[in-house]
Structures are given as C-alpha cells and as structure tokens.
Short mmCIF file of C-alpha atoms in Angstrom, two decimals:
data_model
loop_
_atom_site.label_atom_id
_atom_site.label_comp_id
_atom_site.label_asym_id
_atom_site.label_seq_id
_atom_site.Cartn_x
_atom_site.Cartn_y
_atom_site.Cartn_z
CA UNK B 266 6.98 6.19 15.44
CA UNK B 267 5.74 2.95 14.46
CA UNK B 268 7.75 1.10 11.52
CA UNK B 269 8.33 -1.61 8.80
CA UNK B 270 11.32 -2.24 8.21
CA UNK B 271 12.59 -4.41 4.99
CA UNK B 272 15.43 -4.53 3.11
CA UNK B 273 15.00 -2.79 0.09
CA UNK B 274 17.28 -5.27 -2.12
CA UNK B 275 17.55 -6.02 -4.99
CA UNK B 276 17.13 -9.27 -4.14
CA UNK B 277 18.26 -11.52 -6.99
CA UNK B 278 17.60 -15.70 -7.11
CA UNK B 279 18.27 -18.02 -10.08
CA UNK B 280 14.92 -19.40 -11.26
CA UNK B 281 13.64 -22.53 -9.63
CA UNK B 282 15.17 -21.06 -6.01
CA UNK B 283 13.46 -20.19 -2.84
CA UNK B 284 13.30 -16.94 -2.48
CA UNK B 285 13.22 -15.43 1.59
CA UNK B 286 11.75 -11.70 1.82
CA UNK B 287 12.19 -10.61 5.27
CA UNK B 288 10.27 -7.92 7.72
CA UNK B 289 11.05 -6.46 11.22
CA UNK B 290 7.85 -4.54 12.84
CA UNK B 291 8.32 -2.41 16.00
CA UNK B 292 4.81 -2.30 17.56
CA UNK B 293 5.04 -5.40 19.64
CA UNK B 294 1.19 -4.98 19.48
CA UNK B 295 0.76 -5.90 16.43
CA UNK B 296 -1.99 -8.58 15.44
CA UNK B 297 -2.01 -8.67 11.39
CA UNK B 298 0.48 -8.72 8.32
CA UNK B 299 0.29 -8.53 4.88
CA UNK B 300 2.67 -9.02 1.74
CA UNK B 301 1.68 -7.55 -0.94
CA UNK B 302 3.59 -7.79 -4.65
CA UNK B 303 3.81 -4.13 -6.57
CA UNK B 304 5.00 -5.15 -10.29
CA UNK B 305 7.00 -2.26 -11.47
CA UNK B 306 4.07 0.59 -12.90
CA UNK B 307 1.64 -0.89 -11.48
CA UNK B 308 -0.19 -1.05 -7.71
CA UNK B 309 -0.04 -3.24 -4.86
CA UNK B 310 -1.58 -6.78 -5.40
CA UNK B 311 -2.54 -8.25 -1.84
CA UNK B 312 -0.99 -12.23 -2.33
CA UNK B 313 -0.82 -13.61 2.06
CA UNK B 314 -1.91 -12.19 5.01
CA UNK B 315 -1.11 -14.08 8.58
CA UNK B 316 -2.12 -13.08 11.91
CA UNK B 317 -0.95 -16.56 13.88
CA UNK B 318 2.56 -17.57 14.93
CA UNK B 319 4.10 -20.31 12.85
CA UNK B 320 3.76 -20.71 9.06
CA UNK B 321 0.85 -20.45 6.85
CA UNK B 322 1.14 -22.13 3.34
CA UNK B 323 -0.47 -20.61 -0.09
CA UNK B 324 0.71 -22.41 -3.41
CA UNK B 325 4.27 -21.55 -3.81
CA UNK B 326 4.19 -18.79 -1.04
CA UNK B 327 4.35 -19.42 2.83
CA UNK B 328 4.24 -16.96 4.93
CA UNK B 329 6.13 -16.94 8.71
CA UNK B 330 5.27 -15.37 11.67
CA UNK B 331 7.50 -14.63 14.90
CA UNK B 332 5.73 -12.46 16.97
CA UNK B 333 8.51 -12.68 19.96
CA UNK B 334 10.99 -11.55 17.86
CA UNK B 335 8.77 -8.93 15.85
CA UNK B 336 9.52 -10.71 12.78
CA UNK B 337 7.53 -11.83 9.41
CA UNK B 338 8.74 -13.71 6.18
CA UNK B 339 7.62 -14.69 3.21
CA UNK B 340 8.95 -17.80 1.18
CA UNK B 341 8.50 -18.50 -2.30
CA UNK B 342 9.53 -21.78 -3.33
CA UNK B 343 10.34 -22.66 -7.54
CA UNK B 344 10.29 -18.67 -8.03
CA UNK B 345 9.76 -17.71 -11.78
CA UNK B 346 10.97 -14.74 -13.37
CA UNK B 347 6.93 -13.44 -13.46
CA UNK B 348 8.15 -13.32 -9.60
CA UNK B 349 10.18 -10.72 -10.08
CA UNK B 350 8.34 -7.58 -8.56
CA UNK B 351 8.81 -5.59 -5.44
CA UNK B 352 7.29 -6.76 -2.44
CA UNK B 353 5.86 -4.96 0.45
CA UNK B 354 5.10 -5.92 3.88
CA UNK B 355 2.21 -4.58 6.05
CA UNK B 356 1.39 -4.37 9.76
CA UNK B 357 -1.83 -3.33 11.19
CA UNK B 358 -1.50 -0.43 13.47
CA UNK B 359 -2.56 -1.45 16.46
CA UNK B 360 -3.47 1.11 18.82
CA UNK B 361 -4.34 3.45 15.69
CA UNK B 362 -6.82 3.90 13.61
CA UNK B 363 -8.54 0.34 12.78
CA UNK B 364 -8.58 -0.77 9.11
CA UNK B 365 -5.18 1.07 8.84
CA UNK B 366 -1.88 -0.25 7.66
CA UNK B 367 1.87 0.73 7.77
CA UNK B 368 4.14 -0.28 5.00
CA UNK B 369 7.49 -1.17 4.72
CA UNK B 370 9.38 0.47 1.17
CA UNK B 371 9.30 -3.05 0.19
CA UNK B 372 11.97 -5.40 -1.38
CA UNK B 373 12.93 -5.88 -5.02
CA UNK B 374 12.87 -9.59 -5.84
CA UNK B 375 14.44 -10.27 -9.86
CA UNK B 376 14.57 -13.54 -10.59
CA UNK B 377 16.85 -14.84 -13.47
CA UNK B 378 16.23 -17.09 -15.71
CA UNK W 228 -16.57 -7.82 -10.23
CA UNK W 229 -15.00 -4.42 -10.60
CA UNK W 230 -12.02 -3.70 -8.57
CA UNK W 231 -11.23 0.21 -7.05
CA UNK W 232 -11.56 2.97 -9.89
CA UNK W 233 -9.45 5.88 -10.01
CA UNK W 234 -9.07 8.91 -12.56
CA UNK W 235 -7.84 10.04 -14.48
CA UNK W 236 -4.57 8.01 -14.62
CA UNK W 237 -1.97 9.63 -15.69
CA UNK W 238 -2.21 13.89 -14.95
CA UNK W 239 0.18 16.24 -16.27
CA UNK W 240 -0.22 20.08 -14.98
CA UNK W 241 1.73 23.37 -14.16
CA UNK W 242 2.85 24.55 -10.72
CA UNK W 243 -0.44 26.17 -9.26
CA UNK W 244 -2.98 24.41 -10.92
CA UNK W 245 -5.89 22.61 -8.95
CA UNK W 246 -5.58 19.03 -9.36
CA UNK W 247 -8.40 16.93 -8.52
CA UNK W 248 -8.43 12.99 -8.29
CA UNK W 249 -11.34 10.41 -7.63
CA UNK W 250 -11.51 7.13 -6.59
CA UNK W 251 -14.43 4.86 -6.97
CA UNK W 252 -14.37 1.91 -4.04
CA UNK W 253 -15.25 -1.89 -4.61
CA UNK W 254 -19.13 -1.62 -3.49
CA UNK W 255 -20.02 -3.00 0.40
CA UNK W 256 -16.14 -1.81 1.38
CA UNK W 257 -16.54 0.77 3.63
CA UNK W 258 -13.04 2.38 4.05
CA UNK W 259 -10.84 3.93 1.29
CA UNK W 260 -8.13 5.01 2.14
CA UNK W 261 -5.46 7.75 -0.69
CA UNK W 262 -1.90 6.73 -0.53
CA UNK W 263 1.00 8.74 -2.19
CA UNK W 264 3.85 6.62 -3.29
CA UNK W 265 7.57 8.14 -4.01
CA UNK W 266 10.84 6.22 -4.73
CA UNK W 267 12.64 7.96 -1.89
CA UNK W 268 9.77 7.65 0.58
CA UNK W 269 7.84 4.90 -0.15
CA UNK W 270 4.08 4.24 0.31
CA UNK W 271 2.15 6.84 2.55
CA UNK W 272 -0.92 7.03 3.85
CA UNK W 273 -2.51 10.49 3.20
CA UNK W 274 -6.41 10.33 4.79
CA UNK W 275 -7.98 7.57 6.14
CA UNK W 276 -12.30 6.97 5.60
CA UNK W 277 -14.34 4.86 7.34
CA UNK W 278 -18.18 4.51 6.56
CA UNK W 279 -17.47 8.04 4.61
CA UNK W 280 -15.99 10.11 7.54
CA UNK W 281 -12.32 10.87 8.06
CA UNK W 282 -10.64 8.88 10.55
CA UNK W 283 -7.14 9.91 10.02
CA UNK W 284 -5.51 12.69 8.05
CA UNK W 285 -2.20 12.94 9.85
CA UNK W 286 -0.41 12.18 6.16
CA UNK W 287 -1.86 15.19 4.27
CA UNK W 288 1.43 17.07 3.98
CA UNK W 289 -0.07 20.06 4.22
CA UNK W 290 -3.56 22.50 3.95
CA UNK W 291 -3.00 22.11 -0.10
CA UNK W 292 -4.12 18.98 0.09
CA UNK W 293 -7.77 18.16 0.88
CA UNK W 294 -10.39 15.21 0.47
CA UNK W 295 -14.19 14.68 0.42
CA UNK W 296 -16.12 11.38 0.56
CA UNK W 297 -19.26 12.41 0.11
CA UNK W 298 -20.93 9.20 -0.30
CA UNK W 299 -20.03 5.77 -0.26
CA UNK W 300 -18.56 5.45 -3.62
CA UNK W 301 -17.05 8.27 -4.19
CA UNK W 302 -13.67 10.15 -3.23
CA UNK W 303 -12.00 13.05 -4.31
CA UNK W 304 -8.30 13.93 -3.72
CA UNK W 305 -7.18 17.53 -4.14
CA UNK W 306 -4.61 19.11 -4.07
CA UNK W 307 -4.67 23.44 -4.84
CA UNK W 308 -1.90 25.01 -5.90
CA UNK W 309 -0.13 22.28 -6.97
CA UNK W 310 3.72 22.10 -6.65
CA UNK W 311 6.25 19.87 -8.44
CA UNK W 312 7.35 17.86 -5.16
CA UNK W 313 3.43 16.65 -5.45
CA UNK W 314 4.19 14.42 -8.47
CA UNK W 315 4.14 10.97 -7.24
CA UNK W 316 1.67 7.84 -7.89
CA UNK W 317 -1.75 8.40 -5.61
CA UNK W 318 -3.61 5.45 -5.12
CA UNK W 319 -6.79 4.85 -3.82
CA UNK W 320 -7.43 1.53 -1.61
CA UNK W 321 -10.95 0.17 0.08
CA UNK W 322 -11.75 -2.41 2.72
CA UNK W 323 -14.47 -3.76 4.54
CA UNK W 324 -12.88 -2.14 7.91
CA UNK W 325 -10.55 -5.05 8.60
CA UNK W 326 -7.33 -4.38 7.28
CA UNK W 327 -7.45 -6.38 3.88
CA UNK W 328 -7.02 -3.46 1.74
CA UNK W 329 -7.52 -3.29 -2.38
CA UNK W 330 -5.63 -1.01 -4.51
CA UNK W 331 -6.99 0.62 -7.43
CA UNK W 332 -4.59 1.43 -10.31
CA UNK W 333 -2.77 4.51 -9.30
CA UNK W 334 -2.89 8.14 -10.97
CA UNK W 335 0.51 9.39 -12.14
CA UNK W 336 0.37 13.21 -11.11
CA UNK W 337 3.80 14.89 -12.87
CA UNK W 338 3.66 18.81 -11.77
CA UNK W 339 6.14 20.90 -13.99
#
C-alpha cells in the first residue's frame, strides 16, 4: 500500500514566521511531488511541484526534496494569516497508473496575527 | 481561461435516489480524474481517465458507483441508490497526462 504521510496539525505560527510542512512517502520510486493549499470549503489549489533533490524556490514558498530519506517539505517564509489553509502533499505513483497521484490528509497551517 | 467545471455544486437527496454529477475538463487536458474527499479519510481517488478511457477504478467503493467519459469534455459521476455514507465533497481534476492535476470546485453531495 503506497502512502503519504503528513501530520495532520494544526499547525499554528505567529505571522511573519517560517512555517515547515513536512511529508514522508513510502514508494522509494517515486519521481514527482506536489503541495497543494485546500482553503477551508473550497478545492485544492496546486502552489510547487519538485521532482529534483535539493530545494526549489517560488516567492515565499521553497520546496525540499530528500529522496534518500523519502522525505519532502515545504517552507513558507513571512507567512500571513491568508496562509492559513490546509495543505496537502502529493506523490506520483510510480509503478501505477501514469498521470495519477496519492495524497497525504494534509496539514492545517493557522497563522495568527 | 476557464478552469474544470463541475455541477451542480451543492446536491441534497434521499437515501436511494440516483445522483448524477458532471465535470467539464480544462480543454487540451486529457485526463480527469473524480476524487471523493471526507474528514476522516481524506482525499480519494475514485476512477482514473486518460484520453476518455478508464485507466483505474480501484477507488469506486462499490458497483453503486459508476462513470462515463464519453467525450473529451465531458464526465459523469453516478452514484444509484444513493446512501448517506456517500455524502462527501466529489471533485473533478484534469491534466495533460503528467501529473500536474487541476481541481474544479467540488460538489457537496449530503444524502439524508
């Protein structure tokens, strides 16, 4: 059974924090990842996808990559309470169907003013 | 440029009704994919499309549940009878086969 795991929070920061949402995978195969933001009523917004080791940088967000230790992260730096959503990590499912993705249940992120 | 289109949004129905929703996909994407999302079990993947024929439908919970793309922009969801531990958000997603995936704005099905 292939999983995402996250911890489903909530996560709380002070405003003007960094804020670290964190994902384990356990398909060592894996080759692309995804966060996604899901504001509360409303669907998942696609905001950083990665499919390299190291860090990749997008405004406030950076996204990190371990694949030896089956491992992704997201950073948002200065977080704002408009930050405060739920935030879902992806893996492709490698060795499944193509185009397909498996979800983690996400972690809630408030951020206080 | 219009993102995924689903309807209706919000359903309301009785135990044993036919529920039926579509999707409409971004146009050139050529997989949608119909998710079910719970609190208790998060985001699921139902059925799986790819250039209109199913690919995967290991997440439809059971044979109450069916769906039909019969052309490129166009998907149905359906679920017949319907039972009260079917009310959950179903979205409706589309790619261009790589894994970027866009989510249209859920329908709230509540089954009493």
């Amino acid at each position: 059974q292939k999983e995402v795991e996250q911890n489903s929070g909530p996560l709380s920061v002070p405003e003007g924090a960094i804020a670290s949402l964190n994902c384990t995978y356990s398909d060592r195969g894996s080759q692309s990842f995804f966060w996604y933001r899901q504001y509360s009523g409303k669907s998942p917004e696609l905001i950083m996808f990665i499919y390299s080791n190291g860090d990749k940088e997008d405004g406030r967000f950076t996204a990190q990559l371990n694949k030896a230790s089956q491992y992704v992260s997201l950073l948002i730096r200065d977080s704002q309470p408009s930050d405060s959503a739920t935030y879902l990590c992806a893996v492709n499912d490698y060795g499944g169907s193509q185009g397909n993705l498996i979800f983690g249940k996400g972690t809630k992120l408030s951020v206080k003013p | 440029d219009a993102g995924v289109i689903q309807s209706p949004r919000h359903e309301v129905t009785e135990m044993g009704q036919e529920v039926t929703l579509r999707c409409k996909p971004i146009s050139g994407h050529n997989s949608l994919f119909w998710y079910r999302q719970t609190m208790m079990r998060g985001l699921e993947l139902l059925i799986y499309f790819n250039n209109n024929v199913p690919i995967d439908d290991s997440g439809m919970p059971e044979d109450r549940f069916s769906a039909k793309m019969p052309n490129a922009s166009f998907s149905t969801l359906k679920i017949q009878p319907s039972e009260p531990r079917d009310s959950a958000v179903y979205f409706c997603a589309s790619g261009r086969g790589q894994e970027t995936q866009y989510f249209g704005p859920g329908t709230r099905l509540l089954v009493l």
